[in-house]
CSV table of C-alpha atoms in Angstrom, one decimal:
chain,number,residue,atom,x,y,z
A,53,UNK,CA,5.9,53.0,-42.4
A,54,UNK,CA,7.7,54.4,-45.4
A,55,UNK,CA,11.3,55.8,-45.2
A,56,UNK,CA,9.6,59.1,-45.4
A,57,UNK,CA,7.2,58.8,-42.9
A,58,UNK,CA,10.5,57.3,-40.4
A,59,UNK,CA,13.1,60.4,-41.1
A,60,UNK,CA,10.1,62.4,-40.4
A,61,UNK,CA,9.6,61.0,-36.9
A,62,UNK,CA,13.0,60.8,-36.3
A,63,UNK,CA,13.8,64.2,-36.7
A,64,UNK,CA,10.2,65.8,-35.5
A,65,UNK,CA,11.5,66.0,-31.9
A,66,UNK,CA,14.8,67.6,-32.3
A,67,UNK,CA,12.9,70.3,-34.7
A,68,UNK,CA,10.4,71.1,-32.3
A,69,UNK,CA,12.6,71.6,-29.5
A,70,UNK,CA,14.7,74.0,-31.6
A,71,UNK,CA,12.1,75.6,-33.2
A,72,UNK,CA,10.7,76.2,-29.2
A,73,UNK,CA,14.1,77.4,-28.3
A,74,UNK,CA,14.2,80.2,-31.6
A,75,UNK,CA,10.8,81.3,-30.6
A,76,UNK,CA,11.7,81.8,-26.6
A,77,UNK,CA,14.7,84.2,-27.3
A,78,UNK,CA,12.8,86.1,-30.1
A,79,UNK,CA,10.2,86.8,-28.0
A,80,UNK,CA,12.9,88.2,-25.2
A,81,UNK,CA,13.3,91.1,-27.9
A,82,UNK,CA,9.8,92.2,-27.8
A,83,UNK,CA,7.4,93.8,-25.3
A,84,UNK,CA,6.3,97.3,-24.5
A,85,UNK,CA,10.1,98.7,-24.8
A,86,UNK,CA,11.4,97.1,-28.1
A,87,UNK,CA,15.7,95.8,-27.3
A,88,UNK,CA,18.3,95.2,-29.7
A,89,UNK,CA,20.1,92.1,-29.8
A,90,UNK,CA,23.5,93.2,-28.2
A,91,UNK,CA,21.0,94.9,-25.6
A,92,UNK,CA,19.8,91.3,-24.6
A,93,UNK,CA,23.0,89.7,-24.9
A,94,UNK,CA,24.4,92.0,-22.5
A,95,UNK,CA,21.4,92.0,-20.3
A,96,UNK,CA,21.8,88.4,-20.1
A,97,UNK,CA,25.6,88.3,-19.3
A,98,UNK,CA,25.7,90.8,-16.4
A,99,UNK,CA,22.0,91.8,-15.6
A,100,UNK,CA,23.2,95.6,-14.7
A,101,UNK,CA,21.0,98.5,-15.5
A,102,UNK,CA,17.3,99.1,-16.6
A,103,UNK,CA,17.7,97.0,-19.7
A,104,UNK,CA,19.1,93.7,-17.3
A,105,UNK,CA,15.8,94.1,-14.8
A,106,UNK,CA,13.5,94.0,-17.7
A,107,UNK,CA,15.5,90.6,-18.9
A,108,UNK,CA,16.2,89.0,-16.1
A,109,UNK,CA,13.3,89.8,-13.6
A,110,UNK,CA,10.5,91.0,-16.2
A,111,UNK,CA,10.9,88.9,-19.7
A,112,UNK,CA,12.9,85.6,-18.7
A,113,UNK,CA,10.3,85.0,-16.4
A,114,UNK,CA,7.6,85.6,-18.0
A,115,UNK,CA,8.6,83.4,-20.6
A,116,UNK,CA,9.9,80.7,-18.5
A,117,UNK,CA,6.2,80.2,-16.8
A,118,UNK,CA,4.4,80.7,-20.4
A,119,UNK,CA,6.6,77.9,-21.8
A,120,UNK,CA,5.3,75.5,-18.9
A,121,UNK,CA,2.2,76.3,-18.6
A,122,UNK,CA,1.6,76.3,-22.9
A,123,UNK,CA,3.0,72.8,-22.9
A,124,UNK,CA,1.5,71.6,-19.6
A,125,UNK,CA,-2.0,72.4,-20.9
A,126,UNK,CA,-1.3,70.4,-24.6
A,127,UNK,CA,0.0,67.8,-22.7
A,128,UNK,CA,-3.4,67.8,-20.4
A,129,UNK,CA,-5.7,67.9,-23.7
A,130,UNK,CA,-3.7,65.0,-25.5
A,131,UNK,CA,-4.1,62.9,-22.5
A,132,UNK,CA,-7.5,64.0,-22.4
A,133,UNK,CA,-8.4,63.6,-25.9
A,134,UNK,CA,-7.2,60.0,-25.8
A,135,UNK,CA,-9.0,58.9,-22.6
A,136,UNK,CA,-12.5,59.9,-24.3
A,137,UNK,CA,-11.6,58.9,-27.8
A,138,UNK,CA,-12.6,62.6,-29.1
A,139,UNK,CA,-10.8,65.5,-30.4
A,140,UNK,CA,-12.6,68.7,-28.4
A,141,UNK,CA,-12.0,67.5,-25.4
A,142,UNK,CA,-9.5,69.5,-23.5
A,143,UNK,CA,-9.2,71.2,-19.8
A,144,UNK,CA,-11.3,74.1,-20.9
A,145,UNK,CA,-14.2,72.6,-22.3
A,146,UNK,CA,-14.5,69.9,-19.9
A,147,UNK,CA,-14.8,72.6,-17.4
A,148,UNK,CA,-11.6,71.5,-15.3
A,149,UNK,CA,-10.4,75.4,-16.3
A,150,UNK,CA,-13.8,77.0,-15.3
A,151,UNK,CA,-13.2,75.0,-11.5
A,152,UNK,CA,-9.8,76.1,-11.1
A,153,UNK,CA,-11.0,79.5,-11.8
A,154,UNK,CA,-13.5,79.6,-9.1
A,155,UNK,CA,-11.7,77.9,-6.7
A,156,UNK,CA,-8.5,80.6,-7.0
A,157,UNK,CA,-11.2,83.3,-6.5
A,158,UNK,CA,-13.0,81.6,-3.9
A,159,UNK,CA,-9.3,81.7,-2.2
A,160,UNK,CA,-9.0,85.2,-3.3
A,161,UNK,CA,-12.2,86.6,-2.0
A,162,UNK,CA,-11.6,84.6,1.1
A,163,UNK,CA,-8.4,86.6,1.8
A,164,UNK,CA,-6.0,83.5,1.3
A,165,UNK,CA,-2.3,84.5,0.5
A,166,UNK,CA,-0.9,84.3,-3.0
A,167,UNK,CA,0.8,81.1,-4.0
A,168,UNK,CA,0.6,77.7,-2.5
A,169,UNK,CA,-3.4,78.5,-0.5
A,170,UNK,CA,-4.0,79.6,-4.0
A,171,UNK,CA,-2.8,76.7,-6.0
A,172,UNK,CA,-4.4,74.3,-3.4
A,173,UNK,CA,-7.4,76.4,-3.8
A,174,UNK,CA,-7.5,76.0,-7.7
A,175,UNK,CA,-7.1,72.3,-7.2
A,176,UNK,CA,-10.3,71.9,-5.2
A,177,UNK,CA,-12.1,73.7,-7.7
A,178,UNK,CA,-10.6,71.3,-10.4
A,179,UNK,CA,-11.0,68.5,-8.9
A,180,UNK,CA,-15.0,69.5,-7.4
A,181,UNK,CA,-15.6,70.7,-11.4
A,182,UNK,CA,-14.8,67.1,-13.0
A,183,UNK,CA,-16.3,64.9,-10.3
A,184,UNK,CA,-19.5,66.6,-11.0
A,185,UNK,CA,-19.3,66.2,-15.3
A,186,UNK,CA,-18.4,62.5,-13.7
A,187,UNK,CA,-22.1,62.8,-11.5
A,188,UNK,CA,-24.0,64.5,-14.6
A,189,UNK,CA,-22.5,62.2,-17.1
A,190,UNK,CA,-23.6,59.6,-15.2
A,191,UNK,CA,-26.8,60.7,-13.8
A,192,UNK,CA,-27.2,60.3,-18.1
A,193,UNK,CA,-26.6,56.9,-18.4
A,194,UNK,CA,-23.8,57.1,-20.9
A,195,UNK,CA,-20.8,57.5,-18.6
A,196,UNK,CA,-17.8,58.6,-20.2
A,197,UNK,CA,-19.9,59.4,-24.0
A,198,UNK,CA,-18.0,61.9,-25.5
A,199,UNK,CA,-20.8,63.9,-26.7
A,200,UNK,CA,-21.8,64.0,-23.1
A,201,UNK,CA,-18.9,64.7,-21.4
A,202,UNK,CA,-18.5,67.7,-23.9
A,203,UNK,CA,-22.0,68.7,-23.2
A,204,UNK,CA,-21.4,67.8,-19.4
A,205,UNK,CA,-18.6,70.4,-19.2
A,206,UNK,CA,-19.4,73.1,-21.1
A,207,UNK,CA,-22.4,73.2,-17.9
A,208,UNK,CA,-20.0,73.0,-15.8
A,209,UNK,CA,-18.1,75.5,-17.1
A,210,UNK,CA,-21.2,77.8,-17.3
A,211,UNK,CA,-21.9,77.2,-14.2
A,212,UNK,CA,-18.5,78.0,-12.7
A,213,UNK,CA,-18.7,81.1,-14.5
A,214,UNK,CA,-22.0,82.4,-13.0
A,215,UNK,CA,-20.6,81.6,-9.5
A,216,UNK,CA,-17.4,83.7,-10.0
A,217,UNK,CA,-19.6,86.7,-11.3
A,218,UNK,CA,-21.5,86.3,-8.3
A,219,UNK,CA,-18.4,86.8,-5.9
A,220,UNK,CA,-16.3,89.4,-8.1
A,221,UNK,CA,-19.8,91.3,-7.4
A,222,UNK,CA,-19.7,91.4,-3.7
A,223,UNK,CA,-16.0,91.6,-3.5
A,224,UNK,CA,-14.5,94.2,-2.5
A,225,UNK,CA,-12.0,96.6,-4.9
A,226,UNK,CA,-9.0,94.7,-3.7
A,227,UNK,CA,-10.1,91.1,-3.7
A,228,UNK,CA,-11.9,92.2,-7.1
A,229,UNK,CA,-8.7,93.4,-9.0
A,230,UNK,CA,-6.6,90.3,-7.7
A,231,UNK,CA,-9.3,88.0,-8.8
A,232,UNK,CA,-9.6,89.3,-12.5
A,233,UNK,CA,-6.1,88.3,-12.2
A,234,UNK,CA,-6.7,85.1,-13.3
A,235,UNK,CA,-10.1,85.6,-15.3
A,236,UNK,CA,-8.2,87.2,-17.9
A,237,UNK,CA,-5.7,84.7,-17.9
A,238,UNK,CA,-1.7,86.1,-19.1
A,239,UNK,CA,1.9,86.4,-17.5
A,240,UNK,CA,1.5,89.8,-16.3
A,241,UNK,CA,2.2,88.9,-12.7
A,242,UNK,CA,5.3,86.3,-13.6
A,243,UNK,CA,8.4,86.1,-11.3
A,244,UNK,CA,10.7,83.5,-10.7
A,245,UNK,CA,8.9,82.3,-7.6
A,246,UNK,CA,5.6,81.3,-9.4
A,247,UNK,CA,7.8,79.6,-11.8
A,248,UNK,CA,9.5,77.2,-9.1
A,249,UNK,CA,6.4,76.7,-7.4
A,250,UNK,CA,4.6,75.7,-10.7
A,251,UNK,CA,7.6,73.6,-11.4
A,252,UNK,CA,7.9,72.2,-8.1
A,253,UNK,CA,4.0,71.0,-8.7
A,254,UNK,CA,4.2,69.8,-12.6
A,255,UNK,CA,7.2,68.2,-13.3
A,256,UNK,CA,6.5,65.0,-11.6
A,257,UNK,CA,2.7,65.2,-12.4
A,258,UNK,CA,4.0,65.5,-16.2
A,259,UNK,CA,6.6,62.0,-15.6
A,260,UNK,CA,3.3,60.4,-14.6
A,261,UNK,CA,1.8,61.4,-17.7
A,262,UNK,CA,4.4,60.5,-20.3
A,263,UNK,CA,4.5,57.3,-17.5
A,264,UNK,CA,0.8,56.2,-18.9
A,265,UNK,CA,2.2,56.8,-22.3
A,266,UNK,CA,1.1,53.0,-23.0
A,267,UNK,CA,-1.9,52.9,-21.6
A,268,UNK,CA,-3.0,56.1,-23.1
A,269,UNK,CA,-2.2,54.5,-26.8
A,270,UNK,CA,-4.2,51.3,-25.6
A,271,UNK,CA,-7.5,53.4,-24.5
A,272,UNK,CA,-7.6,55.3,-27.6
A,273,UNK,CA,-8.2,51.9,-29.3
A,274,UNK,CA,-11.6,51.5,-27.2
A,275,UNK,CA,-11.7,50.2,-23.7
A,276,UNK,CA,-12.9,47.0,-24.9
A,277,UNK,CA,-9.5,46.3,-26.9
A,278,UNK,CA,-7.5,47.9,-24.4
A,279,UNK,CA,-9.1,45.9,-21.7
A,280,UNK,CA,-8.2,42.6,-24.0
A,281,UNK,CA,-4.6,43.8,-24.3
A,282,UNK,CA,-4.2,44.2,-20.8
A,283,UNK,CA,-4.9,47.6,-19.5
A,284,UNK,CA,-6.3,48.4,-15.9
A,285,UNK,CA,-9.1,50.6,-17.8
A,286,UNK,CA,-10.5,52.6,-15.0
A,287,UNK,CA,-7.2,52.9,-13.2
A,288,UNK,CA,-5.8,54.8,-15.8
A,289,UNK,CA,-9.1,56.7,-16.4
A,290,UNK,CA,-8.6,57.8,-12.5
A,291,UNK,CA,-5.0,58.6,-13.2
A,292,UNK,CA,-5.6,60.5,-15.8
A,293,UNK,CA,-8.9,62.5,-14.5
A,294,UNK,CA,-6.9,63.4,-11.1
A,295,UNK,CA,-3.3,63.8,-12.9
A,296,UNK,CA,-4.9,66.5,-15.7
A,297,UNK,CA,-6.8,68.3,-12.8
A,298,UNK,CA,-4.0,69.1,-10.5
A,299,UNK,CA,-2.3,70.1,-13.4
A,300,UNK,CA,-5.0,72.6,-14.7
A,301,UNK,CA,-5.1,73.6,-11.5
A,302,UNK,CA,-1.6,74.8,-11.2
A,303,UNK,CA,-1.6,76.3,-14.7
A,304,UNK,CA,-4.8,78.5,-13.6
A,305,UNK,CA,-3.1,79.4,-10.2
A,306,UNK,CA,-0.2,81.5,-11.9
A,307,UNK,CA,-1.9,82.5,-15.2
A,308,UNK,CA,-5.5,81.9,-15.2
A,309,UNK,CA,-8.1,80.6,-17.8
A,310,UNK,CA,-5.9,80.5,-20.9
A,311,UNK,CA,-8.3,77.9,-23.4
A,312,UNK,CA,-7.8,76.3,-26.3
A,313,UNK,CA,-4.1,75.6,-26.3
A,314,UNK,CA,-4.7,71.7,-25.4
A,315,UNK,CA,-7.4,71.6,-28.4
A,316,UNK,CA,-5.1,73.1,-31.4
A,317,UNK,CA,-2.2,71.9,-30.4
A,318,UNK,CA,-2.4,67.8,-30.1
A,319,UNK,CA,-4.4,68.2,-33.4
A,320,UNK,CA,-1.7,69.9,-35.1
A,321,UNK,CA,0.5,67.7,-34.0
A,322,UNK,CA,-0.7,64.0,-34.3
A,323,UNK,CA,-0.2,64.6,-38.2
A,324,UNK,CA,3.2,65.3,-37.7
A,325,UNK,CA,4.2,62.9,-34.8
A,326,UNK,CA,2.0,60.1,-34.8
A,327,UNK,CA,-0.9,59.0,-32.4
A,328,UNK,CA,1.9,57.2,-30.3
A,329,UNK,CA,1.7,59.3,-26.7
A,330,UNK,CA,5.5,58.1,-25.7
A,331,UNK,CA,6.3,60.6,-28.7
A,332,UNK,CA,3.1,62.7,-29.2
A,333,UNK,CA,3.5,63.7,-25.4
A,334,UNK,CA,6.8,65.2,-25.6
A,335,UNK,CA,6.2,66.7,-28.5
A,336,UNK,CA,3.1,68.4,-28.0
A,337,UNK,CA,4.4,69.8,-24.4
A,338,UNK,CA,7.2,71.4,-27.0
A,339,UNK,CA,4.6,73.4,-29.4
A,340,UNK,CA,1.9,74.1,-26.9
A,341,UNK,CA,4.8,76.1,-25.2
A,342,UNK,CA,5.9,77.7,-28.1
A,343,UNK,CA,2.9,78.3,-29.2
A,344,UNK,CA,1.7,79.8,-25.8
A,345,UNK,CA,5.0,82.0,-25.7
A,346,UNK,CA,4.3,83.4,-29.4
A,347,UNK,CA,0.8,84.2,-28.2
A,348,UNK,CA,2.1,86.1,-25.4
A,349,UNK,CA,4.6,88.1,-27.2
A,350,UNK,CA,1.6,89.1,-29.9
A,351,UNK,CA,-0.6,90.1,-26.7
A,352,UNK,CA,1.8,92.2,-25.3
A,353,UNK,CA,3.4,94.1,-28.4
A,354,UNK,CA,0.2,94.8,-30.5
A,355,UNK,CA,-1.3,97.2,-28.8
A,356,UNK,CA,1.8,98.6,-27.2
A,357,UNK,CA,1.9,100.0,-24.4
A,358,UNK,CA,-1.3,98.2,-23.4
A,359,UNK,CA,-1.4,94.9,-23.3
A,360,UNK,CA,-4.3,91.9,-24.2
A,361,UNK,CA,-5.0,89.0,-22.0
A,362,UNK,CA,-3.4,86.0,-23.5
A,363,UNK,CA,-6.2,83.7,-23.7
A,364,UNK,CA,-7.9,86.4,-26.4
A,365,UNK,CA,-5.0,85.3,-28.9
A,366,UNK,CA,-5.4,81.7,-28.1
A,367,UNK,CA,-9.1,81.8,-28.9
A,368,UNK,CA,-8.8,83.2,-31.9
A,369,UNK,CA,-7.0,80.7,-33.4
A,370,UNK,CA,-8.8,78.1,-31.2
A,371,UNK,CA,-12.1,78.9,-31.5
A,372,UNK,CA,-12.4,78.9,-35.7
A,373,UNK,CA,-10.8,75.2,-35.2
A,374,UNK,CA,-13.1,74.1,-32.8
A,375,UNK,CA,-16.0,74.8,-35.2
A,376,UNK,CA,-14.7,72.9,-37.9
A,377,UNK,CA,-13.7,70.0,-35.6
A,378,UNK,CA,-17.5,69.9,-34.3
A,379,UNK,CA,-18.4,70.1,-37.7
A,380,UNK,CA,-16.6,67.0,-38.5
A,381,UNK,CA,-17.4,65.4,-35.8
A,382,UNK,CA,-21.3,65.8,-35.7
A,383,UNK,CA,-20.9,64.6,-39.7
């Protein structure tokens, strides 16, 4: 490693956290009602007024979940990404996303309350979407091919989606609205109780992720080397499956389906931090926040006073990457 490459690494973490920390107080300045800086300030300090409701019960919040749940989901796809050895992979297009969907409107429709039925609900649906890319991959005879597996969740995915249709057209107007909720995915319905209950759910989930760090770095070599160098392969392949799932899960039980944020994000940011996960982890839990707050700030300022579900910003700038990673890999 040159002395370039070192001061690089050294620094990349302390950067990212303060470039994460500049974006989450800009983006307390904008929304639908545009505030000054002493207006925020003062918001912040003594919460009286209209001004210190839309800080403190409307913005901080919202920000707050869409910090977690940007990271949460980069963290997801770099774990991801190293267990099958392949770029696209992420919680979205290995339909863990599409199962959490259905299984919060399957709660939904079914008249569950809002919250923890919900999340548990999600997590059902998560964890009943990747055992069956588990069944078709294998069913295939190339368990665990990447090409597969992509190709296994994208079904599942489409699948998922043709269910949810289904029941969003029997609901009824009620169930309906709620639902779409989380179809559109965004942090429209934010409050300081979905963030305690998300946190509550991810931060240890997270620890366990940043735990397998190692092994991670080991089954990105191939399982055959890692097996050689002392890795329990397939326990950390289970780890990893059930640990990502849980936390798709909760992502899509307080903002829905929001894609692509686990697929630009560890790409971006192995060329800045390395392939090691006891760094890359960290690190891309960092951006894939900030990135997920900046995309909520753009969704909700430009087209003032409306407002665009999040996950339309993240696939625009996911979904041209995604080509040219496809490309590349299909070369």
């Amino acid at each position: 490693m040159t002395p370039r490459a070192a001061h690089r690494l050294r620094h990349a973490l302390p950067a990212l956290a303060v470039s994460a920390l500049g974006v989450m107080v800009a983006a307390l300045f904008v929304g639908p009602v545009l505030l000054a800086p002493g207006t925020v300030l003062a918001a912040l300090r003594d919460g009286a007024g209209q001004d210190g409701a839309i800080i403190r019960s409307l913005r901080l919040p919202r920000i707050v979940l869409a910090f977690g749940v940007g990271g949460t989901l980069a963290a997801c796809g770099a774990a991801l990404q190293a267990m099958v050895r392949n770029p696209l992979a992420e919680p979205w297009l290995l339909g863990l996303s599409g199962g959490a969907a259905l299984g919060a409107v399957i709660g939904v429709v079914a008249g569950l309350p809002a919250g923890w039925s919900v999340s548990a609900s999600a997590t059902i649906g998560a964890l009943s979407a990747v055992a069956l890319v588990y069944r078709i991959t294998a069913v295939a005879g190339r368990r665990l091919d990447p090409r597969v597996l992509l190709l296994a969740g994208v079904v599942v995915s489409a699948f998922a989606g043709a269910v949810t249709t289904a029941l969003l057209a029997v609901a009824d107007p009620f169930a309906f609205r709620a639902a779409t909720v989380w179809l559109f995915g965004g942090f429209a319905g934010a409050s300081w109780d979905a963030v305690l209950r998300f946190a509550v759910i991810a931060t240890p989930l997270l620890g366990l992720l940043w735990w397998l760090a190692r092994a991670l770095d080991l089954l990105a070599l191939g399982e055959d080397t890692a097996a050689m160098l002392g890795a329990d392969v397939d326990r950390t392949r289970r780890l990893v499956i059930l640990t990502t799932s849980i936390l798709t899960a909760t992502t899509v039980s307080v903002a829905g389906t929001i894609g692509f944020v686990g697929l630009v994000v560890p790409h971006a940011l192995r060329g800045l931090v390395g392939p090691l996960h006891r760094r890359l982890l960290p690190a891309v839990f960092l951006a894939g926040g900030a990135f997920t707050v900046l995309a909520d700030a753009v969704a909700r300022t430009v087209v003032r006073p409306a407002e665009l579900p999040v996950g339309v910003i993240t696939a625009l700038v996911g979904v041209p990457l995604f080509a040219v990673l496809l490309r590349r890999s299909l070369a």
